[in-house]
Amino acid sequence: MGRPRSMDLRARTLAAIDGGMSCRSAAARLGVALSTAVRWRDQQRRTGADAPKPQGGDVRSRRIEADGRVVMALYEARRDITLEGLRAALAEGGVTVAVSTLHRFFVRRGLTRKKDGPCHRAGPTRRPEAA
């Protein structure tokens, strides 16, 4: 992910716009894209701040936190349940989540869960014809 532009450039662009320049002319003069100048100005109007918004991080897993008690209740009832089994049980209750979301949910709590898939099942470790 790219880094945000410097605060100096952002401040000079917004100062030029506040000083009466159009977004188009301020962007051309300072060498930023028109869409960038418009977004910066819009953010300044809406929030009153000209600092860049935070980048990165997990922004979607917070939805599962609202149903955290349900997830933990299912986990406590069947501690041997797999992530896929837990996802299916939640879907029956109307909570639609991905297995990766559940994984991050448990990681945040310091708990590990079993994965269920062909690579994780016990079985022969080599091909029979190689023997």
mmCIF file with all atom_site columns, N, CA and C in Angstrom, residues 62 79 86 89 92 95 98 103 115:
data_model
loop_
_atom_site.group_PDB
_atom_site.id
_atom_site.type_symbol
_atom_site.label_atom_id
_atom_site.label_alt_id
_atom_site.label_comp_id
_atom_site.label_asym_id
_atom_site.label_entity_id
_atom_site.label_seq_id
_atom_site.pdbx_PDB_ins_code
_atom_site.Cartn_x
_atom_site.Cartn_y
_atom_site.Cartn_z
_atom_site.occupancy
_atom_site.B_iso_or_equiv
_atom_site.pdbx_formal_charge
_atom_site.auth_seq_id
_atom_site.auth_comp_id
_atom_site.auth_asym_id
_atom_site.auth_atom_id
_atom_site.pdbx_PDB_model_num
ATOM 1  N N  . ARG A 1 62  ? -14.654 -6.333  12.612 1.00 0.00 ? 62  ARG A N  1
ATOM 2  C CA . ARG A 1 62  ? -15.391 -5.733  13.726 1.00 0.00 ? 62  ARG A CA 1
ATOM 3  C C  . ARG A 1 62  ? -16.864 -6.134  13.705 1.00 0.00 ? 62  ARG A C  1
ATOM 4  N N  . ARG A 1 79  ? -16.170 -27.602 22.146 1.00 0.00 ? 79  ARG A N  1
ATOM 5  C CA . ARG A 1 79  ? -14.794 -27.123 22.013 1.00 0.00 ? 79  ARG A CA 1
ATOM 6  C C  . ARG A 1 79  ? -14.030 -27.790 20.877 1.00 0.00 ? 79  ARG A C  1
ATOM 7  N N  . LEU A 1 86  ? -18.165 -24.240 12.822 1.00 0.00 ? 86  LEU A N  1
ATOM 8  C CA . LEU A 1 86  ? -18.646 -23.063 13.532 1.00 0.00 ? 86  LEU A CA 1
ATOM 9  C C  . LEU A 1 86  ? -19.304 -22.083 12.567 1.00 0.00 ? 86  LEU A C  1
ATOM 10 N N  . ALA A 1 89  ? -22.719 -23.453 11.744 1.00 0.00 ? 89  ALA A N  1
ATOM 11 C CA . ALA A 1 89  ? -23.651 -23.285 12.872 1.00 0.00 ? 89  ALA A CA 1
ATOM 12 C C  . ALA A 1 89  ? -24.107 -21.834 12.984 1.00 0.00 ? 89  ALA A C  1
ATOM 13 N N  . GLU A 1 92  ? -26.712 -21.047 10.301 1.00 0.00 ? 92  GLU A N  1
ATOM 14 C CA . GLU A 1 92  ? -28.053 -21.514 10.664 1.00 0.00 ? 92  GLU A CA 1
ATOM 15 C C  . GLU A 1 92  ? -28.763 -20.506 11.557 1.00 0.00 ? 92  GLU A C  1
ATOM 16 N N  . VAL A 1 95  ? -26.121 -15.641 11.057 1.00 0.00 ? 95  VAL A N  1
ATOM 17 C CA . VAL A 1 95  ? -24.887 -14.858 11.060 1.00 0.00 ? 95  VAL A CA 1
ATOM 18 C C  . VAL A 1 95  ? -23.985 -15.403 9.954  1.00 0.00 ? 95  VAL A C  1
ATOM 19 N N  . ALA A 1 98  ? -17.069 -15.452 7.159  1.00 0.00 ? 98  ALA A N  1
ATOM 20 C CA . ALA A 1 98  ? -16.096 -16.303 6.489  1.00 0.00 ? 98  ALA A CA 1
ATOM 21 C C  . ALA A 1 98  ? -15.254 -17.021 7.548  1.00 0.00 ? 98  ALA A C  1
ATOM 22 N N  . HIS A 1 103 ? -11.280 -17.046 12.200 1.00 0.00 ? 103 HIS A N  1
ATOM 23 C CA . HIS A 1 103 ? -9.882  -17.270 12.591 1.00 0.00 ? 103 HIS A CA 1
ATOM 24 C C  . HIS A 1 103 ? -9.325  -16.024 13.274 1.00 0.00 ? 103 HIS A C  1
ATOM 25 N N  . LYS A 1 115 ? -8.199  -26.535 11.890 1.00 0.00 ? 115 LYS A N  1
ATOM 26 C CA . LYS A 1 115 ? -8.575  -26.300 10.506 1.00 0.00 ? 115 LYS A CA 1
ATOM 27 C C  . LYS A 1 115 ? -9.066  -27.629 9.958  1.00 0.00 ? 115 LYS A C  1
#
